[in-house]
PDB file of C-alpha atoms in Angstrom:
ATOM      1  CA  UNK A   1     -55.008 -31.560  42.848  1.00 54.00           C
ATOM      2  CA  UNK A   2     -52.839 -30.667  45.609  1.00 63.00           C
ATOM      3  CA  UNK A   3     -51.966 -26.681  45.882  1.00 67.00           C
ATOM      4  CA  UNK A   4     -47.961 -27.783  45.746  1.00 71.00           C
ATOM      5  CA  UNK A   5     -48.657 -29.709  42.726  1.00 70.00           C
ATOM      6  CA  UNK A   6     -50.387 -26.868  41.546  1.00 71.00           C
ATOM      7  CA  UNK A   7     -48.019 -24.168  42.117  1.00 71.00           C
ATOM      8  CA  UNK A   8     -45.497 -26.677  40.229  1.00 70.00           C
ATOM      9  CA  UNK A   9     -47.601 -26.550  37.055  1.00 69.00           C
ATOM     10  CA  UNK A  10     -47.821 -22.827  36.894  1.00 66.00           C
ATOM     11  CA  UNK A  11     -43.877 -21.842  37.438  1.00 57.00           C
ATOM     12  CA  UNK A  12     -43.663 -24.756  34.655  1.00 56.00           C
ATOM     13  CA  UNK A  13     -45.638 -22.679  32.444  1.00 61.00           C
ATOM     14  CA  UNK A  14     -43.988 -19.773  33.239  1.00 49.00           C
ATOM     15  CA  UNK A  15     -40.734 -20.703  32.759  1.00 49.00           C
ATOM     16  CA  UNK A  16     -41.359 -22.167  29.835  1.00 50.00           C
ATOM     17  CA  UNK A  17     -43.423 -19.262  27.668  1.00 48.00           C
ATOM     18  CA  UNK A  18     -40.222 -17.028  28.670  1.00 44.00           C
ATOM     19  CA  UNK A  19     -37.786 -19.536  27.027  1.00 43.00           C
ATOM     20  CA  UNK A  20     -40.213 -19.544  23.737  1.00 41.00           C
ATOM     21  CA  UNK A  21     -40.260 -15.545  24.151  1.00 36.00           C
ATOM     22  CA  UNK A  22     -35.938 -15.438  24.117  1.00 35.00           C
ATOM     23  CA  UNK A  23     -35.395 -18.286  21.999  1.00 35.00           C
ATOM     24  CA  UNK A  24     -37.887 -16.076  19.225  1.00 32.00           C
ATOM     25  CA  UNK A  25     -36.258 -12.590  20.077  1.00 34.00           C
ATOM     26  CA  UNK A  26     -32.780 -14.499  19.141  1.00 38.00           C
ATOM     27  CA  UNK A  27     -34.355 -16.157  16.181  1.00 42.00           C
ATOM     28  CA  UNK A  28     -35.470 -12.704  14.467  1.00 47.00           C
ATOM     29  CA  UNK A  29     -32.652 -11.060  15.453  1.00 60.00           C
ATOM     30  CA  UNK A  30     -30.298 -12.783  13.262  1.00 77.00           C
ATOM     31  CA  UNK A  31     -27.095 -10.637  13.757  1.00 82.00           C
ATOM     32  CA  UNK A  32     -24.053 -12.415  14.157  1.00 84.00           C
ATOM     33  CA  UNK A  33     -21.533 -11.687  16.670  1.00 82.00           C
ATOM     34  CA  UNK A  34     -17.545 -10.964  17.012  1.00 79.00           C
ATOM     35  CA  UNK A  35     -16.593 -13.590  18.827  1.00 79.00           C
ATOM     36  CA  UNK A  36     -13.013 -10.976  19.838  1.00 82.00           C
ATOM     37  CA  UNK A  37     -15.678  -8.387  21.873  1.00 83.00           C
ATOM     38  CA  UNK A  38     -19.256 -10.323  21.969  1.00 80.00           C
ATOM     39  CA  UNK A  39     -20.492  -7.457  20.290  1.00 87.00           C
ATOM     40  CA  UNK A  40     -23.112  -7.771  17.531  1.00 88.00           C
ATOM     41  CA  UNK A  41     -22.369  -6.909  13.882  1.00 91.00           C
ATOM     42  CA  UNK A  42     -25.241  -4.390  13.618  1.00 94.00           C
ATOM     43  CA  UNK A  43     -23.701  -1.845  11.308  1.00 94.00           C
ATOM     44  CA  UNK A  44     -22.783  -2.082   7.282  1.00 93.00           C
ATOM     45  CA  UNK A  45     -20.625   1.206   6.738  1.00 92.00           C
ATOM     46  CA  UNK A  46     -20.606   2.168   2.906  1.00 90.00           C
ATOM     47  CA  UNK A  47     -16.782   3.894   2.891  1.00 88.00           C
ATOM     48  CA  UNK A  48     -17.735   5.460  -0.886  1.00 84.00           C
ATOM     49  CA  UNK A  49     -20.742   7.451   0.659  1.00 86.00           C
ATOM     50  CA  UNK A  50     -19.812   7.809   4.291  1.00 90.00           C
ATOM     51  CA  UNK A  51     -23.350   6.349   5.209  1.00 92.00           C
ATOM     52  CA  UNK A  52     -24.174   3.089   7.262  1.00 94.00           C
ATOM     53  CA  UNK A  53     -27.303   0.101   7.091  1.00 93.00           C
ATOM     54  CA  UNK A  54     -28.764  -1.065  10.335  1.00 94.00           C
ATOM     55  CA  UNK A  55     -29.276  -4.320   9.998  1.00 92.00           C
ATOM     56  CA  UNK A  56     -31.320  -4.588  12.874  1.00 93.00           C
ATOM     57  CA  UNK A  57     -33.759  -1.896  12.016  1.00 93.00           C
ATOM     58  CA  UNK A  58     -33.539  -2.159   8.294  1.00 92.00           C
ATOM     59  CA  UNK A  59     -32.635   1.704   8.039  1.00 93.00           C
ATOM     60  CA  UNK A  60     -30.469   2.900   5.953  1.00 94.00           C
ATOM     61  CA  UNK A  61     -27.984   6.518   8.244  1.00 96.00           C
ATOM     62  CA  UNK A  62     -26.642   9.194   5.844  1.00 94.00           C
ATOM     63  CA  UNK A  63     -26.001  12.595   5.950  1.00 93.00           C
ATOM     64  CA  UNK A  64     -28.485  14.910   4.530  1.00 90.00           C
ATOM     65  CA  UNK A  65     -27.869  19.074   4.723  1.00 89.00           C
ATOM     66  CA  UNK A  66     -25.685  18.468   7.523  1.00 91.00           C
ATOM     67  CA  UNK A  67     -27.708  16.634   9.673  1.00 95.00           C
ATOM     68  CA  UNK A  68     -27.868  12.358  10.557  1.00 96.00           C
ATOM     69  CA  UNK A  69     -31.143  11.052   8.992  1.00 95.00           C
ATOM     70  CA  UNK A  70     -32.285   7.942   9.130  1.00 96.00           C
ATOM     71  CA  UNK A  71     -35.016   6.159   6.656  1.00 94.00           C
ATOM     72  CA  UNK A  72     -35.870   2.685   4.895  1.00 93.00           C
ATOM     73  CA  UNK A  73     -34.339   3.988   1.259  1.00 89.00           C
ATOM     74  CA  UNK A  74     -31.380   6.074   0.436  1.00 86.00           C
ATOM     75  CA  UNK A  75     -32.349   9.288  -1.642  1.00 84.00           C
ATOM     76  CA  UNK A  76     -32.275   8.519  -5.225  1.00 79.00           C
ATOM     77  CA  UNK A  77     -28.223   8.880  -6.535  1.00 72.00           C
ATOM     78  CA  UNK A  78     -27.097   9.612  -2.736  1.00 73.00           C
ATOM     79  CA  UNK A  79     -23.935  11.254  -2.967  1.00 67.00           C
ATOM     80  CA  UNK A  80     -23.519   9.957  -6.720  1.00 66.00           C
ATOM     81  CA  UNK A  81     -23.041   6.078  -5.628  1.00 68.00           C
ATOM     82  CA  UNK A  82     -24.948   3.084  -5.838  1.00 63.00           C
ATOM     83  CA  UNK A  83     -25.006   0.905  -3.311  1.00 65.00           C
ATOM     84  CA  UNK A  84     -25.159  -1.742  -5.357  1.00 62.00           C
ATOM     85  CA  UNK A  85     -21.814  -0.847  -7.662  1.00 61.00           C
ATOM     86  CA  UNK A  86     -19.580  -0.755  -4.379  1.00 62.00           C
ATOM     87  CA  UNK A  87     -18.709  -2.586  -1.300  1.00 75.00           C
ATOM     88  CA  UNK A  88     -19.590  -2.396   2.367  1.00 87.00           C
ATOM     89  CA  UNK A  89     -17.814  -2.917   5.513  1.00 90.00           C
ATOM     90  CA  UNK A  90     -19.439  -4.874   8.591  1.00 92.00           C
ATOM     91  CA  UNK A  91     -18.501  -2.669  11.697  1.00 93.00           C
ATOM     92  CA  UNK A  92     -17.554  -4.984  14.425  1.00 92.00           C
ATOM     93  CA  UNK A  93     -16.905  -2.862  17.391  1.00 92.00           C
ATOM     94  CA  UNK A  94     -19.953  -1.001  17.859  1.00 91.00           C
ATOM     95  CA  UNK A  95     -23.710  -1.813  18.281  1.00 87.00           C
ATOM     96  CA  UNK A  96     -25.017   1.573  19.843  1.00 92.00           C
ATOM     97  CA  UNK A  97     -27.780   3.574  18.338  1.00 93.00           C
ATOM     98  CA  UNK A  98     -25.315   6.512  16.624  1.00 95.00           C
ATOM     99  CA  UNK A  99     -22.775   4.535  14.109  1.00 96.00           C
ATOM    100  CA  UNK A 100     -22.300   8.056  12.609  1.00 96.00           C
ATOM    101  CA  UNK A 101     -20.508   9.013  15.668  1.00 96.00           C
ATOM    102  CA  UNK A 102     -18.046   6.890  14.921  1.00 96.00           C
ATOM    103  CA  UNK A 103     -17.527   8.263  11.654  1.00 96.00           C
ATOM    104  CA  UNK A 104     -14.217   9.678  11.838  1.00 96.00           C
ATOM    105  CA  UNK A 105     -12.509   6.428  12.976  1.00 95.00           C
ATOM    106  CA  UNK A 106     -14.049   4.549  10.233  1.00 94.00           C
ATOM    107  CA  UNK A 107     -13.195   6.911   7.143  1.00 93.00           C
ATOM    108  CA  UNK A 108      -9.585   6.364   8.600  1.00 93.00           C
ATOM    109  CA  UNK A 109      -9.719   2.545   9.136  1.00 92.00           C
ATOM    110  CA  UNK A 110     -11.690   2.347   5.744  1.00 89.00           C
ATOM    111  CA  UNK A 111     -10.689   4.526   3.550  1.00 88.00           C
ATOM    112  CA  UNK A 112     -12.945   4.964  -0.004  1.00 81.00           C
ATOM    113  CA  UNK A 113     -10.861   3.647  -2.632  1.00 75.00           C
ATOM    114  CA  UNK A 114     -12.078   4.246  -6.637  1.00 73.00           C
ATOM    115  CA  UNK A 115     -10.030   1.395  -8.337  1.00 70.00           C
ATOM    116  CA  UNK A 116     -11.099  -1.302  -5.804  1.00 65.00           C
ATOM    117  CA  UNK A 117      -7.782  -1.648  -3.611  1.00 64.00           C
ATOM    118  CA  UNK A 118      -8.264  -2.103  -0.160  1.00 68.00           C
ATOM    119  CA  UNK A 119      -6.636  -2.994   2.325  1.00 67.00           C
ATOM    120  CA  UNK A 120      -9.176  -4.227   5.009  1.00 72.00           C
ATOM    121  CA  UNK A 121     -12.056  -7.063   4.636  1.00 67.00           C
ATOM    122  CA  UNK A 122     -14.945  -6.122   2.577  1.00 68.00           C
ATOM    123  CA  UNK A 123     -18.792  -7.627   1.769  1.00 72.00           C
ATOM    124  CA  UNK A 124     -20.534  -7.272  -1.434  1.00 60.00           C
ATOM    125  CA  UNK A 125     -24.192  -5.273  -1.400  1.00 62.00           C
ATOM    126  CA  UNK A 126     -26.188  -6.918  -3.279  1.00 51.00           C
TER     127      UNK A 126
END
């Protein structure tokens, strides 16, 4: 085989094993995107307990004594809600690594409401 013909093979290979490498970081990822900003739809923010899901991690970010934990389960009764009894809100303008700092704009833009009433787009947990 010639050493052109040979050089041709391996960038082949190459180029192909990084497609297969993106095309299956994409694939697990599985966030969708806001088409308005191209930013990913990472975050889930909870408005009844002030505390956000990763969705990319699969970590659940809550307050705890004052400080920003973060950990696969919420502590049993967090804050005296269930998750599963209330509604979440897909943050679509931020895909950082500190939601919580955020957390002042989104108790304003989604404020908790007890009887069900609100007034911006919501998902249900289940």
């Amino acid at each position: 085989m010639k050493p052109k013909n040979t050089i041709i093979i391996i960038f082949c290979i190459l180029f192909y094993t990084s497609i297969i490498a993106q095309v299956s970081y994409v694939e697990n990822n599985n966030l969708k995107f806001n088409s308005l900003n191209n930013c990913q739809i990472r975050y889930i923010y909870f408005p009844n307990m002030g505390a956000y899901f990763d969705k990319l991690n699969n970590d659940y970010i809550f307050q705890e004594k004052g400080e920003w934990i973060k950990a696969k389960e919420l502590p049993t009764l967090y804050g005296g809600y269930s998750i599963y009894s209330n509604v979440g809100v897909e943050i679509k303008d931020y895909e950082e690594e500190e939601p919580f700092s955020q957390i002042k704009q989104h108790k304003k833009q989604f404020p908790y409401c007890s009887k069900g009433h609100f007034t911006y787009q919501t998902i249900a947990i289940k």
